[in-house]
Tab-separated table of C-alpha atoms in Angstrom:
chain	number	residue	atom	x	y	z
A	1	UNK	CA	-122.989	144.088	21.327
A	2	UNK	CA	-122.103	145.150	18.007
A	3	UNK	CA	-120.870	148.820	16.947
A	4	UNK	CA	-124.456	150.289	16.191
A	5	UNK	CA	-125.926	148.957	19.475
A	6	UNK	CA	-122.830	150.399	21.488
A	7	UNK	CA	-123.345	153.845	19.761
A	8	UNK	CA	-127.147	153.851	20.671
A	9	UNK	CA	-126.349	152.729	24.258
A	10	UNK	CA	-123.624	155.435	24.674
A	11	UNK	CA	-126.369	157.895	23.313
A	12	UNK	CA	-128.935	156.795	25.664
A	13	UNK	CA	-126.655	156.906	28.753
A	14	UNK	CA	-125.579	160.155	27.753
A	15	UNK	CA	-129.153	161.622	27.579
A	16	UNK	CA	-129.582	160.142	30.992
A	17	UNK	CA	-126.447	161.754	32.223
A	18	UNK	CA	-127.219	165.139	30.967
A	19	UNK	CA	-130.772	165.135	32.129
A	20	UNK	CA	-129.530	163.709	35.520
A	21	UNK	CA	-127.503	166.992	36.321
A	22	UNK	CA	-130.685	168.630	37.090
A	23	UNK	CA	-132.988	166.093	37.957
A	24	UNK	CA	-130.848	163.411	39.887
A	25	UNK	CA	-133.020	163.780	43.241
A	26	UNK	CA	-135.969	162.728	41.462
A	27	UNK	CA	-134.418	159.454	40.087
A	28	UNK	CA	-136.024	156.252	41.045
A	29	UNK	CA	-135.617	152.497	39.822
A	30	UNK	CA	-137.946	149.814	39.385
A	31	UNK	CA	-136.753	146.055	38.668
A	32	UNK	CA	-138.265	142.863	38.074
A	33	UNK	CA	-137.306	139.418	36.664
A	34	UNK	CA	-138.562	136.249	35.154
A	35	UNK	CA	-137.483	132.553	35.364
A	36	UNK	CA	-138.428	129.302	33.327
A	37	UNK	CA	-136.991	125.994	34.442
A	38	UNK	CA	-138.210	123.489	31.773
A	39	UNK	CA	-137.274	119.897	30.968
A	40	UNK	CA	-138.271	117.748	27.798
A	41	UNK	CA	-137.084	115.132	25.512
A	42	UNK	CA	-138.205	113.818	21.985
A	43	UNK	CA	-140.242	110.727	22.634
A	44	UNK	CA	-140.146	109.413	19.121
A	45	UNK	CA	-138.852	110.540	15.756
A	46	UNK	CA	-138.026	109.729	12.126
A	47	UNK	CA	-134.350	110.528	12.046
A	48	UNK	CA	-132.106	108.424	14.337
A	49	UNK	CA	-128.550	109.182	15.387
A	50	UNK	CA	-126.412	112.298	14.807
A	51	UNK	CA	-127.313	114.215	11.651
A	52	UNK	CA	-125.076	116.171	9.613
A	53	UNK	CA	-125.391	119.342	11.406
A	54	UNK	CA	-124.168	117.891	14.763
A	55	UNK	CA	-127.489	117.336	16.396
A	56	UNK	CA	-128.475	114.093	18.212
A	57	UNK	CA	-131.738	112.923	16.832
A	58	UNK	CA	-134.543	112.225	16.741
A	59	UNK	CA	-134.683	116.094	17.549
A	60	UNK	CA	-137.326	118.948	17.588
A	61	UNK	CA	-136.693	122.555	17.267
A	62	UNK	CA	-138.469	124.673	20.054
A	63	UNK	CA	-137.002	128.034	19.268
A	64	UNK	CA	-135.287	128.730	16.189
A	65	UNK	CA	-133.911	132.146	17.095
A	66	UNK	CA	-132.122	130.774	20.148
A	67	UNK	CA	-130.838	127.351	18.549
A	68	UNK	CA	-133.247	125.589	21.151
A	69	UNK	CA	-133.440	121.933	20.218
A	70	UNK	CA	-134.711	119.008	22.074
A	71	UNK	CA	-133.166	115.473	21.515
A	72	UNK	CA	-133.785	112.026	23.068
A	73	UNK	CA	-132.298	112.598	26.347
A	74	UNK	CA	-133.929	114.757	29.033
A	75	UNK	CA	-132.481	118.277	29.132
A	76	UNK	CA	-133.044	121.444	30.870
A	77	UNK	CA	-131.306	123.368	28.239
A	78	UNK	CA	-133.682	124.241	25.494
A	79	UNK	CA	-136.299	126.375	26.956
A	80	UNK	CA	-134.791	127.286	30.542
A	81	UNK	CA	-133.973	131.009	31.043
A	82	UNK	CA	-133.477	133.744	33.599
A	83	UNK	CA	-134.146	137.322	32.684
A	84	UNK	CA	-133.814	140.670	34.689
A	85	UNK	CA	-135.288	143.969	33.798
A	86	UNK	CA	-135.021	147.389	35.053
A	87	UNK	CA	-136.161	150.814	34.365
A	88	UNK	CA	-134.578	153.945	35.664
A	89	UNK	CA	-137.024	156.762	36.044
A	90	UNK	CA	-135.137	159.926	35.354
A	91	UNK	CA	-138.291	162.290	35.384
A	92	UNK	CA	-141.970	161.886	34.657
A	93	UNK	CA	-141.191	161.995	30.956
A	94	UNK	CA	-137.558	160.364	30.574
A	95	UNK	CA	-136.692	156.824	31.518
A	96	UNK	CA	-133.982	154.162	30.640
A	97	UNK	CA	-135.028	150.379	30.547
A	98	UNK	CA	-132.668	147.434	29.973
A	99	UNK	CA	-133.108	143.644	29.949
A	100	UNK	CA	-130.668	140.812	30.116
A	101	UNK	CA	-131.360	137.241	29.695
A	102	UNK	CA	-129.356	133.916	30.568
A	103	UNK	CA	-130.575	130.806	28.452
A	104	UNK	CA	-129.989	127.332	28.870
A	105	UNK	CA	-129.589	126.792	24.993
A	106	UNK	CA	-126.697	129.295	25.322
A	107	UNK	CA	-125.007	127.548	28.274
A	108	UNK	CA	-126.272	130.213	30.436
A	109	UNK	CA	-124.406	133.099	28.683
A	110	UNK	CA	-125.849	136.501	29.413
A	111	UNK	CA	-127.182	138.508	26.518
A	112	UNK	CA	-128.427	142.212	26.440
A	113	UNK	CA	-131.935	141.984	24.905
A	114	UNK	CA	-132.956	145.635	25.476
A	115	UNK	CA	-131.452	148.799	26.137
A	116	UNK	CA	-133.548	152.046	25.263
A	117	UNK	CA	-134.260	155.546	26.246
A	118	UNK	CA	-137.969	156.449	26.242
A	119	UNK	CA	-139.217	159.994	26.231
A	120	UNK	CA	-142.832	160.831	26.516
A	121	UNK	CA	-143.936	163.816	24.526
A	122	UNK	CA	-147.425	163.748	26.097
A	123	UNK	CA	-149.682	161.192	27.190
A	124	UNK	CA	-150.295	159.777	23.716
A	125	UNK	CA	-146.833	160.141	22.281
A	126	UNK	CA	-143.540	158.309	23.202
A	127	UNK	CA	-140.277	158.308	21.350
A	128	UNK	CA	-137.658	155.538	22.051
A	129	UNK	CA	-134.192	155.143	21.081
A	130	UNK	CA	-131.960	152.098	21.607
A	131	UNK	CA	-131.960	148.237	21.471
A	132	UNK	CA	-135.448	146.856	21.121
A	133	UNK	CA	-137.191	143.793	20.024
A	134	UNK	CA	-138.491	143.897	16.445
A	135	UNK	CA	-142.222	143.669	16.635
A	136	UNK	CA	-142.592	140.689	14.185
A	137	UNK	CA	-145.156	138.725	16.120
A	138	UNK	CA	-147.879	139.243	18.596
A	139	UNK	CA	-145.809	138.054	21.456
A	140	UNK	CA	-142.438	139.721	20.322
A	141	UNK	CA	-142.399	142.030	23.231
A	142	UNK	CA	-142.794	139.475	25.779
A	143	UNK	CA	-141.368	136.561	23.954
A	144	UNK	CA	-138.744	135.712	26.616
A	145	UNK	CA	-141.389	135.958	29.607
A	146	UNK	CA	-142.948	132.349	29.279
A	147	UNK	CA	-145.279	133.185	32.101
A	148	UNK	CA	-146.986	136.016	29.857
A	149	UNK	CA	-148.355	133.182	27.502
A	150	UNK	CA	-149.990	129.895	27.758
A	151	UNK	CA	-147.292	127.702	26.079
A	152	UNK	CA	-143.982	126.409	27.445
A	153	UNK	CA	-142.492	127.565	24.351
A	154	UNK	CA	-144.226	129.519	21.522
A	155	UNK	CA	-145.451	127.851	18.230
A	156	UNK	CA	-142.151	127.362	16.332
A	157	UNK	CA	-143.847	127.157	12.883
A	158	UNK	CA	-144.602	130.851	13.512
A	159	UNK	CA	-142.136	132.264	15.815
A	160	UNK	CA	-138.749	131.833	14.272
A	161	UNK	CA	-136.512	134.008	12.357
A	162	UNK	CA	-132.887	134.999	12.018
A	163	UNK	CA	-133.197	138.489	13.386
A	164	UNK	CA	-134.845	139.181	16.797
A	165	UNK	CA	-133.692	142.772	18.049
A	166	UNK	CA	-132.817	145.977	16.346
A	167	UNK	CA	-131.017	148.982	17.180
A	168	UNK	CA	-132.814	152.109	16.066
A	169	UNK	CA	-135.581	154.423	16.994
A	170	UNK	CA	-139.388	154.090	17.240
A	171	UNK	CA	-142.308	156.360	17.860
A	172	UNK	CA	-145.556	155.085	19.631
A	173	UNK	CA	-148.809	156.773	19.476
A	174	UNK	CA	-152.019	155.682	21.371
A	175	UNK	CA	-155.260	156.414	19.822
A	176	UNK	CA	-159.224	155.896	20.489
A	177	UNK	CA	-161.501	155.472	17.405
A	178	UNK	CA	-165.171	155.414	18.890
A	179	UNK	CA	-165.240	152.464	21.187
A	180	UNK	CA	-161.878	150.973	20.106
A	181	UNK	CA	-158.677	151.938	21.691
A	182	UNK	CA	-155.129	151.060	20.404
A	183	UNK	CA	-151.703	152.216	19.378
A	184	UNK	CA	-149.724	152.736	16.152
A	185	UNK	CA	-145.909	151.961	16.326
A	186	UNK	CA	-143.504	153.067	13.648
A	187	UNK	CA	-139.914	152.125	13.808
A	188	UNK	CA	-136.442	152.319	12.022
A	189	UNK	CA	-132.937	150.839	12.548
A	190	UNK	CA	-130.515	148.195	11.826
A	191	UNK	CA	-129.258	144.718	13.133
A	192	UNK	CA	-126.132	142.894	12.706
A	193	UNK	CA	-126.272	139.505	14.451
A	194	UNK	CA	-122.781	137.804	14.314
A	195	UNK	CA	-122.496	134.068	14.848
A	196	UNK	CA	-126.034	133.839	14.355
A	197	UNK	CA	-127.609	131.128	16.399
A	198	UNK	CA	-130.418	130.597	13.927
A	199	UNK	CA	-128.225	129.668	11.028
A	200	UNK	CA	-126.474	127.021	12.853
A	201	UNK	CA	-129.616	125.006	12.435
A	202	UNK	CA	-129.054	124.979	8.673
A	203	UNK	CA	-125.279	125.321	8.431
A	204	UNK	CA	-124.000	123.207	11.562
A	205	UNK	CA	-123.432	123.812	14.980
A	206	UNK	CA	-119.709	124.328	14.445
A	207	UNK	CA	-120.335	126.703	11.507
A	208	UNK	CA	-120.346	130.653	12.072
A	209	UNK	CA	-122.636	132.854	9.864
A	210	UNK	CA	-123.321	136.497	10.320
A	211	UNK	CA	-126.600	138.224	9.257
A	212	UNK	CA	-127.396	142.034	8.631
A	213	UNK	CA	-130.782	143.722	8.302
A	214	UNK	CA	-130.115	147.103	6.922
A	215	UNK	CA	-132.530	150.076	6.950
A	216	UNK	CA	-135.323	148.109	8.802
A	217	UNK	CA	-138.578	150.428	8.547
A	218	UNK	CA	-142.015	149.289	9.460
A	219	UNK	CA	-145.306	149.938	11.472
A	220	UNK	CA	-147.721	147.990	13.511
A	221	UNK	CA	-151.192	148.772	14.639
A	222	UNK	CA	-152.976	147.222	17.319
A	223	UNK	CA	-156.665	147.763	18.065
A	224	UNK	CA	-158.794	146.502	21.054
A	225	UNK	CA	-162.368	146.396	22.020
A	226	UNK	CA	-163.979	144.416	24.888
A	227	UNK	CA	-162.694	140.664	24.282
A	228	UNK	CA	-160.947	141.179	20.952
A	229	UNK	CA	-157.634	142.565	19.792
A	230	UNK	CA	-156.404	142.736	16.367
A	231	UNK	CA	-152.793	143.594	15.051
A	232	UNK	CA	-151.238	144.376	11.581
A	233	UNK	CA	-147.490	144.606	10.991
A	234	UNK	CA	-145.514	145.598	7.870
A	235	UNK	CA	-141.705	145.686	7.709
A	236	UNK	CA	-139.211	146.248	5.014
A	237	UNK	CA	-135.340	145.703	5.109
A	238	UNK	CA	-132.268	145.103	3.035
A	239	UNK	CA	-130.625	141.877	4.118
A	240	UNK	CA	-127.202	140.405	3.746
A	241	UNK	CA	-125.438	137.316	5.086
A	242	UNK	CA	-121.973	135.549	5.154
A	243	UNK	CA	-120.895	132.257	6.196
A	244	UNK	CA	-117.617	133.344	8.040
A	245	UNK	CA	-116.570	129.763	8.671
A	246	UNK	CA	-116.427	129.161	4.967
A	247	UNK	CA	-114.540	132.527	4.388
A	248	UNK	CA	-117.326	134.245	2.526
A	249	UNK	CA	-117.783	137.901	2.182
A	250	UNK	CA	-121.029	139.603	2.629
A	251	UNK	CA	-123.648	138.763	0.011
A	252	UNK	CA	-125.305	141.542	-2.239
A	253	UNK	CA	-128.117	143.446	-0.441
A	254	UNK	CA	-131.586	141.772	-1.046
A	255	UNK	CA	-134.778	143.451	-0.229
A	256	UNK	CA	-137.375	141.573	1.977
A	257	UNK	CA	-140.900	142.308	2.794
A	258	UNK	CA	-142.906	140.867	5.823
A	259	UNK	CA	-146.493	141.190	6.731
A	260	UNK	CA	-148.020	139.976	9.938
A	261	UNK	CA	-151.605	139.831	11.370
A	262	UNK	CA	-152.775	138.599	14.569
A	263	UNK	CA	-156.287	138.199	16.375
A	264	UNK	CA	-156.759	137.354	20.025
A	265	UNK	CA	-160.358	136.468	21.421
A	266	UNK	CA	-160.286	136.455	25.218
A	267	UNK	CA	-164.295	136.098	26.170
A	268	UNK	CA	-165.479	134.570	29.340
A	269	UNK	CA	-163.616	131.234	29.632
A	270	UNK	CA	-162.623	131.018	25.985
A	271	UNK	CA	-159.002	132.183	24.672
A	272	UNK	CA	-158.204	131.915	21.029
A	273	UNK	CA	-155.037	133.206	19.416
A	274	UNK	CA	-154.348	133.165	15.776
A	275	UNK	CA	-151.287	134.497	13.717
A	276	UNK	CA	-150.297	134.932	10.312
A	277	UNK	CA	-146.578	135.618	8.926
A	278	UNK	CA	-145.762	136.119	5.234
A	279	UNK	CA	-142.241	136.971	4.130
A	280	UNK	CA	-141.443	137.907	0.437
A	281	UNK	CA	-137.671	137.140	-0.387
A	282	UNK	CA	-138.154	136.659	-3.931
A	283	UNK	CA	-134.553	138.467	-4.446
A	284	UNK	CA	-133.104	135.393	-2.689
A	285	UNK	CA	-134.997	132.346	-2.799
A	286	UNK	CA	-138.981	132.989	-2.572
A	287	UNK	CA	-141.550	133.356	0.084
A	288	UNK	CA	-142.524	132.114	3.367
A	289	UNK	CA	-145.809	131.437	4.736
A	290	UNK	CA	-146.479	130.743	8.558
A	291	UNK	CA	-149.651	130.653	10.655
A	292	UNK	CA	-150.831	129.222	13.924
A	293	UNK	CA	-154.340	128.738	15.533
A	294	UNK	CA	-154.742	128.039	19.279
A	295	UNK	CA	-157.928	127.484	21.241
A	296	UNK	CA	-158.071	127.189	25.143
A	297	UNK	CA	-160.630	126.998	27.655
A	298	UNK	CA	-160.154	128.182	31.333
A	299	UNK	CA	-161.310	125.993	34.045
A	300	UNK	CA	-160.500	127.829	37.241
A	301	UNK	CA	-156.721	127.920	37.581
A	302	UNK	CA	-156.407	125.375	34.644
A	303	UNK	CA	-155.968	126.555	31.073
A	304	UNK	CA	-155.725	123.436	28.438
A	305	UNK	CA	-155.059	124.711	24.965
A	306	UNK	CA	-154.868	122.974	21.382
A	307	UNK	CA	-152.656	124.523	18.867
A	308	UNK	CA	-152.117	123.976	15.087
A	309	UNK	CA	-149.178	125.595	13.428
A	310	UNK	CA	-147.695	125.343	9.842
A	311	UNK	CA	-144.625	126.749	7.959
A	312	UNK	CA	-144.288	126.522	4.330
A	313	UNK	CA	-141.462	127.763	2.300
A	314	UNK	CA	-142.175	128.506	-1.483
A	315	UNK	CA	-139.177	128.308	-3.630
A	316	UNK	CA	-139.121	130.316	-6.890
A	317	UNK	CA	-137.897	127.931	-9.800
A	318	UNK	CA	-135.412	130.875	-10.799
A	319	UNK	CA	-134.369	131.861	-7.284
A	320	UNK	CA	-130.959	133.917	-7.478
A	321	UNK	CA	-129.306	132.002	-4.810
A	322	UNK	CA	-129.808	128.863	-7.007
A	323	UNK	CA	-128.657	126.362	-4.385
A	324	UNK	CA	-132.244	125.856	-3.085
A	325	UNK	CA	-134.160	123.498	-5.236
A	326	UNK	CA	-137.941	123.677	-5.384
A	327	UNK	CA	-137.947	120.044	-4.186
A	328	UNK	CA	-135.859	120.952	-1.147
A	329	UNK	CA	-138.366	123.596	0.416
A	330	UNK	CA	-138.811	123.368	4.098
A	331	UNK	CA	-142.518	122.463	4.967
A	332	UNK	CA	-143.794	121.199	8.253
A	333	UNK	CA	-146.722	121.523	10.573
A	334	UNK	CA	-147.313	120.790	14.201
A	335	UNK	CA	-150.213	119.844	16.594
A	336	UNK	CA	-149.602	120.981	20.253
A	337	UNK	CA	-151.629	120.125	23.487
A	338	UNK	CA	-150.785	122.453	26.375
A	339	UNK	CA	-151.775	122.420	30.001
A	340	UNK	CA	-151.191	125.409	32.255
A	341	UNK	CA	-151.813	125.563	35.869
A	342	UNK	CA	-151.570	128.881	37.818
A	343	UNK	CA	-150.154	128.096	41.431
A	344	UNK	CA	-150.217	131.816	42.241
A	345	UNK	CA	-150.474	135.251	40.485
A	346	UNK	CA	-146.985	135.017	39.638
A	347	UNK	CA	-146.143	131.306	39.166
A	348	UNK	CA	-147.593	128.740	36.778
A	349	UNK	CA	-146.833	125.066	35.825
A	350	UNK	CA	-147.064	123.834	32.357
A	351	UNK	CA	-147.067	120.572	30.250
A	352	UNK	CA	-146.643	120.546	26.570
A	353	UNK	CA	-146.881	117.817	24.169
A	354	UNK	CA	-145.944	118.624	20.606
A	355	UNK	CA	-146.326	116.538	17.413
A	356	UNK	CA	-143.893	117.649	14.539
A	357	UNK	CA	-145.020	116.608	11.206
A	358	UNK	CA	-142.488	117.238	8.278
A	359	UNK	CA	-143.438	117.353	4.638
A	360	UNK	CA	-140.169	119.174	3.405
A	361	UNK	CA	-137.786	117.989	0.690
A	362	UNK	CA	-135.097	115.542	1.405
A	363	UNK	CA	-132.545	117.718	2.970
A	364	UNK	CA	-134.819	119.073	5.801
A	365	UNK	CA	-136.392	115.675	6.228
A	366	UNK	CA	-133.137	113.855	6.568
A	367	UNK	CA	-132.028	116.042	9.099
A	368	UNK	CA	-134.912	116.841	11.416
A	369	UNK	CA	-138.048	114.782	10.100
A	370	UNK	CA	-141.059	113.866	12.379
A	371	UNK	CA	-140.844	114.196	16.052
A	372	UNK	CA	-142.968	113.780	19.135
A	373	UNK	CA	-141.860	115.910	22.067
A	374	UNK	CA	-142.833	116.041	25.845
A	375	UNK	CA	-141.707	118.947	28.172
A	376	UNK	CA	-142.926	120.512	31.135
A	377	UNK	CA	-141.630	123.539	33.340
A	378	UNK	CA	-142.256	126.122	35.909
A	379	UNK	CA	-142.564	129.750	35.016
A	380	UNK	CA	-142.599	132.648	37.255
A	381	UNK	CA	-142.087	136.409	37.489
A	382	UNK	CA	-140.731	138.382	40.376
């Protein structure tokens, strides 16, 4: 935990302690957990042997943020995880929530994902302070809980960025507009990620890189009506980075802008999920475009789903970083077929076949390239 998150955690716990002096007799605790046991391997691919990053290939990234990578050998590591979540109800308005996750991709190391205090001003307004998930994507809040979505792993072309959480404050407002219901969430904070797992996929497994997102400010709006749900998100931050293993100091601060949009149709037996993600980083290298579209059809306890996702990096010819040439842009798409079977209301089996097609420049293509991956697993909540 970094210094900022430590300060926020102490602040949240102090608030709880002060409130507890008068309300201890009313405290209660609710706990829950989630588990994914998943195995998979790359069946075929265009890169053979160990690449320059230290990965055994053919290989395929299933989760950029956690360095989850499948290789030619069967493995439980990339997508398996165990999480525990608890909420301490201090009063009818005040609560403290925490979540820890142990991941196979991190050799079962336990990480603190959430620790925040919530105060309900009234039925429609809540203020939260502490460590939370950055709401970059539609499934950001439940990204670790695989049972909550159709895939075994979320579409990596869309769900993958070097910052996942933030330490700060947010205000959530529930609203109704005619026959529509929804909420607006406004947030502010900072994040420093030391020895960033995401960057190991580009700098090497033995490298050490740090990332800072300073002055994160943004808002998301979600609106729902009957079988439709739509979402818009905007975020701005000032970013820095350094490769510690190369002795680098922090880079100059550079502004990024991120826009996200999602639409979900859940009508009768049909389920359609679409996402769009656009990042403007022209102060460093250029822009990023990512999108995915999934269509599924429920048949009793079965949900087969077809997904198409694409990621495209657009490098400006005069990018300040200079070391990224236009010809080395990262571009790839993927087609996935997933089948989910609900064993019970809290347990499901999934099988996922991914075909990753690489259209990148020489560096990414030489280190990752094309890949076809098979994975299956058990998801449960308890």
